[in-house]
mmCIF file of C-alpha atoms in Angstrom:
data_model
loop_
_atom_site.group_PDB
_atom_site.id
_atom_site.type_symbol
_atom_site.label_atom_id
_atom_site.label_comp_id
_atom_site.label_asym_id
_atom_site.label_seq_id
_atom_site.Cartn_x
_atom_site.Cartn_y
_atom_site.Cartn_z
ATOM 1 C CA MET A 27 2.537 94.129 122.294
ATOM 2 C CA ARG A 28 4.871 96.583 121.319
ATOM 3 C CA ARG A 29 3.328 100.357 120.590
ATOM 4 C CA ARG A 30 4.023 102.377 117.361
ATOM 5 C CA SER A 31 4.274 105.813 117.327
ATOM 6 C CA GLY A 32 2.619 107.522 114.611
ATOM 7 C CA GLY A 33 3.227 105.895 111.338
ATOM 8 C CA SER A 34 6.946 106.493 111.948
ATOM 9 C CA GLY A 35 7.747 102.691 111.679
ATOM 10 C CA LEU A 36 9.963 102.562 114.425
ATOM 11 C CA SER A 37 9.509 100.827 117.558
ATOM 12 C CA VAL A 38 10.225 102.302 120.844
ATOM 13 C CA ASP A 39 13.113 100.057 121.345
ATOM 14 C CA ASP A 40 14.316 101.005 117.806
ATOM 15 C CA ARG A 41 14.295 104.528 118.881
ATOM 16 C CA GLN A 42 16.076 104.058 121.794
ATOM 17 C CA GLY A 43 19.042 102.222 120.055
ATOM 18 C CA GLU A 44 18.977 104.818 117.427
ATOM 19 C CA GLY A 45 22.321 106.680 117.406
ATOM 20 C CA THR A 46 23.941 104.871 120.170
ATOM 21 C CA GLY A 47 25.340 102.119 118.327
ATOM 22 C CA HIS A 48 23.318 99.212 120.386
ATOM 23 C CA ARG A 49 21.302 96.890 118.367
ATOM 24 C CA SER A 50 18.310 94.958 120.354
ATOM 25 C CA SER A 51 18.570 91.507 120.432
ATOM 26 C CA PRO A 52 15.956 89.142 119.084
ATOM 27 C CA THR A 53 16.222 87.144 122.243
ATOM 28 C CA GLY A 54 17.596 89.536 124.909
ATOM 29 C CA PRO A 55 18.773 92.780 126.147
ATOM 30 C CA ARG A 56 20.445 95.182 123.794
ATOM 31 C CA VAL A 57 24.249 94.056 122.850
ATOM 32 C CA ALA A 58 26.529 96.909 122.111
ATOM 33 C CA PRO A 59 28.916 95.897 119.418
ATOM 34 C CA PRO A 60 32.443 95.390 120.095
ATOM 35 C CA ARG A 61 34.807 98.067 119.826
ATOM 36 C CA GLN A 62 38.287 97.978 118.091
ATOM 37 C CA GLN A 63 40.996 98.446 120.053
ATOM 38 C CA PRO A 64 44.357 100.742 118.783
ATOM 39 C CA SER A 65 47.470 99.033 117.976
ATOM 40 C CA PRO A 66 50.165 99.633 120.675
ATOM 41 C CA PHE A 67 52.487 99.957 117.682
ATOM 42 C CA GLY A 68 50.613 102.397 115.550
ATOM 43 C CA ALA A 69 48.610 102.196 112.063
ATOM 44 C CA PRO A 70 49.537 99.043 110.384
ATOM 45 C CA ARG A 71 52.130 99.473 107.601
ATOM 46 C CA ARG A 72 50.899 98.792 104.236
ATOM 47 C CA ALA A 73 52.845 96.727 102.275
ATOM 48 C CA PRO A 74 54.730 98.450 99.321
ATOM 49 C CA PRO A 75 53.233 98.276 95.678
ATOM 50 C CA PRO A 76 55.000 95.641 93.801
ATOM 51 C CA VAL A 77 57.790 96.892 91.683
ATOM 52 C CA ALA A 78 57.410 96.147 87.898
ATOM 53 C CA PRO A 79 60.876 94.469 86.549
ATOM 54 C CA SER A 80 62.999 96.647 84.524
ATOM 55 C CA ALA A 81 63.239 95.912 81.149
ATOM 56 C CA PRO A 82 66.543 94.024 80.171
ATOM 57 C CA ASN A 83 68.749 96.159 78.249
ATOM 58 C CA SER A 84 68.318 95.005 74.698
ATOM 59 C CA GLY A 85 71.205 92.686 73.891
ATOM 60 C CA GLY A 86 73.342 92.751 76.880
ATOM 61 C CA ILE A 87 75.394 95.538 75.666
ATOM 62 C CA PHE A 88 76.452 98.811 77.588
ATOM 63 C CA ARG A 89 75.882 101.791 74.996
ATOM 64 C CA PRO A 90 78.048 104.778 76.662
ATOM 65 C CA SER A 91 76.431 108.159 75.992
ATOM 66 C CA ILE A 92 78.416 110.581 73.379
ATOM 67 C CA TRP A 93 79.692 112.747 76.557
ATOM 68 C CA SER A 94 81.504 109.703 77.966
ATOM 69 C CA VAL A 95 83.120 108.789 74.901
ATOM 70 C CA THR A 96 84.373 112.385 74.338
ATOM 71 C CA ILE A 97 85.692 112.664 77.910
ATOM 72 C CA PHE A 98 87.624 109.472 77.686
ATOM 73 C CA VAL A 99 89.098 110.246 74.499
ATOM 74 C CA LEU A 100 90.364 113.747 75.710
ATOM 75 C CA LEU A 101 91.762 112.065 78.882
ATOM 76 C CA LEU A 102 93.821 109.573 76.622
ATOM 77 C CA SER A 103 95.028 112.290 74.265
ATOM 78 C CA GLY A 104 96.421 114.113 77.215
ATOM 79 C CA VAL A 105 98.107 111.464 78.607
ATOM 80 C CA ALA A 106 99.383 110.145 75.140
ATOM 81 C CA ILE A 107 100.634 113.789 74.762
ATOM 82 C CA ARG A 108 102.366 113.904 77.967
ATOM 83 C CA ALA A 109 104.337 110.724 77.342
ATOM 84 C CA TYR A 110 105.281 111.896 74.218
ATOM 85 C CA ARG A 111 106.820 115.011 75.601
ATOM 86 C CA GLU A 112 108.571 113.307 78.176
ATOM 87 C CA LEU A 113 109.918 110.513 75.859
ATOM 88 C CA SER A 114 110.998 113.221 73.396
ATOM 89 C CA GLU A 115 113.587 114.813 76.237
ATOM 90 C CA PRO A 116 117.048 114.071 75.307
ATOM 91 C CA GLY A 117 118.328 110.512 77.156
ATOM 92 C CA ALA A 118 114.325 110.124 78.098
ATOM 93 C CA TRP A 119 113.730 106.836 75.953
ATOM 94 C CA ASP A 120 117.105 104.992 77.263
ATOM 95 C CA PHE A 121 116.294 105.947 80.854
ATOM 96 C CA TRP A 122 112.809 104.606 80.409
ATOM 97 C CA ARG A 123 114.136 101.411 78.717
ATOM 98 C CA GLU A 124 116.753 101.201 81.293
ATOM 99 C CA SER A 125 114.326 101.223 83.964
ATOM 100 C CA TYR A 126 111.664 99.183 82.938
ATOM 101 C CA VAL A 127 112.723 96.564 80.247
ATOM 102 C CA ALA A 128 116.906 96.301 80.658
ATOM 103 C CA ALA A 129 119.809 97.328 82.648
ATOM 104 C CA THR A 130 122.683 98.032 80.718
ATOM 105 C CA MET A 131 124.708 96.746 83.981
ATOM 106 C CA THR A 132 124.680 93.671 85.478
ATOM 107 C CA SER A 133 125.757 92.402 88.855
ATOM 108 C CA SER A 134 126.645 89.529 91.432
ATOM 109 C CA VAL A 135 126.811 89.166 95.055
ATOM 110 C CA ILE A 136 130.366 87.672 96.288
ATOM 111 C CA PRO A 137 130.004 86.659 99.992
ATOM 112 C CA GLY A 138 133.543 86.427 100.460
ATOM 113 C CA VAL A 139 136.477 88.210 98.421
ATOM 114 C CA VAL A 140 140.260 88.437 100.307
ATOM 115 C CA ILE A 141 141.503 92.035 99.738
ATOM 116 C CA ASP A 142 144.390 92.860 101.601
ATOM 117 C CA GLY A 143 144.242 89.838 103.881
ATOM 118 C CA SER A 144 140.391 90.558 104.872
ATOM 119 C CA LYS A 145 137.494 88.919 103.635
ATOM 120 C CA ARG A 146 134.276 90.729 102.503
ATOM 121 C CA ARG A 147 131.181 90.637 101.237
ATOM 122 C CA ALA A 148 131.102 92.059 97.856
ATOM 123 C CA LEU A 149 129.030 93.484 95.397
ATOM 124 C CA ALA A 150 130.522 92.723 91.441
ATOM 125 C CA ILE A 151 129.086 95.471 88.804
ATOM 126 C CA SER A 152 130.052 95.441 85.231
ATOM 127 C CA GLY A 153 128.833 97.059 82.363
ATOM 128 C CA ARG A 154 128.451 100.435 80.601
ATOM 129 C CA ILE A 155 126.665 103.196 83.054
ATOM 130 C CA GLY A 156 123.275 103.972 81.520
ATOM 131 C CA SER A 157 120.939 106.866 82.037
ATOM 132 C CA ALA A 158 119.326 105.015 85.256
ATOM 133 C CA SER A 159 122.111 103.226 86.617
ATOM 134 C CA ALA A 160 122.366 105.149 89.711
ATOM 135 C CA SER A 161 118.780 104.074 90.460
ATOM 136 C CA TRP A 162 119.354 100.399 89.928
ATOM 137 C CA PHE A 163 122.753 100.792 91.891
ATOM 138 C CA ARG A 164 120.998 101.560 95.078
ATOM 139 C CA ASP A 165 118.505 98.670 94.398
ATOM 140 C CA ARG A 166 121.365 96.027 93.917
ATOM 141 C CA LEU A 167 123.276 97.517 96.911
ATOM 142 C CA ASP A 168 120.311 97.333 99.023
ATOM 143 C CA GLU A 169 119.366 93.502 98.069
ATOM 144 C CA ALA A 170 122.964 92.691 98.626
ATOM 145 C CA ARG A 171 122.931 94.414 102.139
ATOM 146 C CA LEU A 172 126.472 95.316 102.399
ATOM 147 C CA SER A 173 127.987 96.820 105.581
ATOM 148 C CA PRO A 174 130.550 99.784 105.912
ATOM 149 C CA ASP A 175 134.317 98.577 104.442
ATOM 150 C CA ASP A 176 132.558 95.972 102.341
ATOM 151 C CA VAL A 177 133.419 96.044 98.642
ATOM 152 C CA VAL A 178 132.272 97.240 95.551
ATOM 153 C CA LEU A 179 134.223 95.509 92.298
ATOM 154 C CA LEU A 180 134.128 97.554 89.179
ATOM 155 C CA SER A 181 134.568 96.870 85.595
ATOM 156 C CA SER A 182 133.011 99.160 83.425
ATOM 157 C CA PRO A 183 134.057 101.257 80.004
ATOM 158 C CA GLY A 184 132.302 104.218 81.482
ATOM 159 C CA GLY A 185 128.874 105.956 80.356
ATOM 160 C CA ALA A 186 126.848 108.461 82.080
ATOM 161 C CA LEU A 187 128.888 111.251 83.701
ATOM 162 C CA ASP A 188 126.097 112.298 86.124
ATOM 163 C CA GLN A 189 124.966 108.642 87.069
ATOM 164 C CA ALA A 190 128.338 107.972 87.702
ATOM 165 C CA ALA A 191 128.707 110.908 90.435
ATOM 166 C CA ILE A 192 125.349 109.916 92.101
ATOM 167 C CA MET A 193 127.132 106.443 92.531
ATOM 168 C CA GLY A 194 130.320 107.398 93.764
ATOM 169 C CA GLU A 195 127.847 109.642 96.281
ATOM 170 C CA VAL A 196 126.098 106.270 97.392
ATOM 171 C CA ILE A 197 129.180 104.272 97.742
ATOM 172 C CA ARG A 198 130.483 107.037 100.158
ATOM 173 C CA ALA A 199 127.361 107.696 102.153
ATOM 174 C CA ARG A 200 127.802 103.947 102.902
ATOM 175 C CA ARG A 201 131.210 103.776 103.684
ATOM 176 C CA LEU A 202 132.100 101.247 101.378
ATOM 177 C CA VAL A 203 135.177 100.338 99.627
ATOM 178 C CA THR A 204 135.882 100.174 95.952
ATOM 179 C CA ALA A 205 138.718 98.101 93.719
ATOM 180 C CA VAL A 206 139.061 97.603 90.000
ATOM 181 C CA ALA A 207 138.250 93.715 89.839
ATOM 182 C CA THR A 208 136.078 91.109 88.782
ATOM 183 C CA SER A 209 135.460 87.708 91.199
ATOM 184 C CA ASP A 210 134.332 83.898 90.482
ATOM 185 C CA ALA A 211 131.819 82.384 92.641
ATOM 186 C CA SER A 212 134.745 81.574 95.289
ATOM 187 C CA GLY A 213 135.948 85.091 95.714
ATOM 188 C CA ASN A 214 139.242 84.663 93.718
ATOM 189 C CA LEU A 215 139.831 88.209 92.214
ATOM 190 C CA ARG A 216 141.149 88.738 88.548
ATOM 191 C CA ALA A 217 142.257 92.195 86.818
ATOM 192 C CA ALA A 218 139.947 94.344 85.450
ATOM 193 C CA ALA A 219 139.552 97.700 83.745
ATOM 194 C CA CYS A 220 137.573 100.978 84.553
ATOM 195 C CA ALA A 221 137.668 103.789 82.552
ATOM 196 C CA SER A 222 136.134 107.271 81.690
ATOM 197 C CA ALA A 223 132.522 107.652 83.830
ATOM 198 C CA CYS A 224 133.652 104.656 85.689
ATOM 199 C CA VAL A 225 136.579 106.522 87.794
ATOM 200 C CA LEU A 226 134.280 108.837 89.493
ATOM 201 C CA VAL A 227 132.547 105.465 90.909
ATOM 202 C CA TYR A 228 135.602 103.870 91.890
ATOM 203 C CA ALA A 229 136.610 107.492 93.746
ATOM 204 C CA GLY A 230 133.745 107.367 95.829
ATOM 205 C CA GLY A 231 135.167 104.498 97.663
ATOM 206 C CA GLU A 232 136.495 105.628 101.418
ATOM 207 C CA THR A 233 139.470 102.941 100.675
ATOM 208 C CA ARG A 234 140.539 102.684 97.157
ATOM 209 C CA TYR A 235 142.695 99.351 96.448
ATOM 210 C CA GLY A 236 144.679 99.143 93.566
ATOM 211 C CA ILE A 237 144.460 95.605 92.179
ATOM 212 C CA ALA A 238 147.457 94.391 90.216
ATOM 213 C CA GLY A 239 147.099 94.360 86.536
ATOM 214 C CA SER A 240 143.918 96.385 86.933
ATOM 215 C CA ARG A 241 143.839 99.673 84.951
ATOM 216 C CA LEU A 242 142.227 102.946 85.621
ATOM 217 C CA GLY A 243 141.547 105.198 82.450
ATOM 218 C CA VAL A 244 140.714 108.901 82.386
ATOM 219 C CA HIS A 245 140.020 111.367 79.377
ATOM 220 C CA ARG A 246 138.092 114.535 78.635
ATOM 221 C CA PHE A 247 134.397 114.917 79.427
ATOM 222 C CA THR A 248 131.820 116.374 77.364
ATOM 223 C CA MET A 249 128.175 116.732 78.048
ATOM 224 C CA SER A 250 127.215 118.570 75.072
ATOM 225 C CA LYS A 251 123.251 118.583 73.535
ATOM 226 C CA PRO A 252 122.004 120.085 70.157
ATOM 227 C CA GLY A 253 122.287 123.793 69.828
ATOM 228 C CA ASP A 254 125.047 123.849 73.223
ATOM 229 C CA ASP A 255 128.478 125.564 72.964
ATOM 230 C CA PRO A 256 131.032 122.662 73.012
ATOM 231 C CA VAL A 257 133.534 124.834 74.451
ATOM 232 C CA ALA A 258 131.662 126.045 77.223
ATOM 233 C CA GLU A 259 130.314 122.434 77.949
ATOM 234 C CA ALA A 260 133.789 121.150 78.157
ATOM 235 C CA GLN A 261 134.484 123.931 80.562
ATOM 236 C CA ARG A 262 131.342 122.863 82.551
ATOM 237 C CA SER A 263 131.601 119.293 83.031
ATOM 238 C CA GLN A 264 135.442 119.703 84.119
ATOM 239 C CA GLY A 265 134.274 122.176 86.993
ATOM 240 C CA ILE A 266 131.790 119.287 87.726
ATOM 241 C CA VAL A 267 134.492 116.884 87.754
ATOM 242 C CA LEU A 268 137.093 118.876 89.704
ATOM 243 C CA SER A 269 134.239 119.733 92.437
ATOM 244 C CA TYR A 270 133.199 115.676 93.036
ATOM 245 C CA MET A 271 137.142 114.772 92.957
ATOM 246 C CA ARG A 272 138.093 116.909 95.637
ATOM 247 C CA LYS A 273 134.988 115.756 97.427
ATOM 248 C CA MET A 274 136.379 112.400 97.303
ATOM 249 C CA GLY A 275 139.900 113.352 98.711
ATOM 250 C CA ILE A 276 141.669 113.412 95.128
ATOM 251 C CA SER A 277 144.009 115.615 93.993
ATOM 252 C CA SER A 278 143.067 118.331 91.243
ATOM 253 C CA ARG A 279 145.949 116.984 89.068
ATOM 254 C CA ILE A 280 143.662 113.734 87.987
ATOM 255 C CA VAL A 281 141.262 116.975 86.045
ATOM 256 C CA GLU A 282 144.637 117.886 84.431
ATOM 257 C CA ALA A 283 144.993 114.489 83.010
ATOM 258 C CA MET A 284 141.542 114.201 81.952
ATOM 259 C CA SER A 285 141.964 117.331 80.225
ATOM 260 C CA GLN A 286 144.539 116.454 77.976
ATOM 261 C CA THR A 287 142.930 114.090 75.862
ATOM 262 C CA SER A 288 139.731 112.993 74.643
ATOM 263 C CA ASP A 289 140.961 109.563 74.232
ATOM 264 C CA ILE A 290 141.372 107.095 76.915
ATOM 265 C CA ARG A 291 144.698 107.716 79.344
ATOM 266 C CA TRP A 292 145.534 104.661 81.408
ATOM 267 C CA LEU A 293 147.528 105.776 84.806
ATOM 268 C CA GLY A 294 150.202 103.789 86.169
ATOM 269 C CA THR A 295 150.032 102.856 89.586
ATOM 270 C CA ARG A 296 152.559 105.495 90.559
ATOM 271 C CA GLU A 297 150.579 108.361 89.266
ATOM 272 C CA ALA A 298 147.349 107.106 90.465
ATOM 273 C CA LEU A 299 149.174 106.906 93.933
ATOM 274 C CA ALA A 300 150.832 110.175 93.479
ATOM 275 C CA MET A 301 146.896 111.707 92.874
ATOM 276 C CA ASN A 302 145.722 109.661 95.718
ATOM 277 C CA LEU A 303 143.010 108.061 93.343
ATOM 278 C CA ILE A 304 144.683 104.687 94.820
ATOM 279 C CA THR A 305 144.711 104.820 98.508
ATOM 280 C CA THR A 306 145.931 101.477 98.805
ATOM 281 C CA PRO A 307 147.896 99.121 96.522
ATOM 282 C CA VAL A 308 147.247 95.126 96.506
ATOM 283 C CA ASP A 309 149.727 92.517 95.361
ATOM 284 C CA GLN A 310 146.629 90.492 94.025
ATOM 285 C CA PRO A 311 145.660 88.805 91.763
#
């Protein structure tokens, strides 16, 4: 029989187990409650709270802000103004059209033409020399893969003076030869004409063949713009041509022949030889 202590309502065994974490077993000795071992991985992670799905955009249509629309309009206006100014420059529209729409010249590659007893690869170009012809010509030369002493065949009424001079410089830099003629696919040459600015392209050849029946025509050059002094511009263009021809090894007499008329003057073979414009006459076709 268990003893009770002064009305506290707890047995001796109950008091001994109080505050120790032990409890009395009804059928045996007191048993300690199991202790919870700490996890070697730290405190367990709690699952993140569920995220409420975002409400779909009404109608599925993107609605830009007023600021984004304003910035876009300003950028578009800036591009349009710049393009207008560039295309307003003299010759700008022609340059753009030739670069991206249609070139004024045409070309063809002839695997073998016979000139002066030797068979050579040739690039034949014809048509008016336009505002972007120099860039076009470089691309055609790269595609043709001409080697030094290969031929550029010319047939042109002339055109832009500055572009013609660049084309002549490219021919000289690549050590090509020139001739005024056209050719069929078999390499048979036909006489042709090269006038005005085309003569500057022809002058670029290290060797300049004079094909029987072909013609070289010269005239006075002008580079006038609205508001410019025509006399001053004529003198300026004459100085440019003179400097270029001397660089190519051609006599200054050709500039004298040019300055005598604004119409085309066709040079005879002897006259062109005397100026060193033609270096090697050929009795063909």
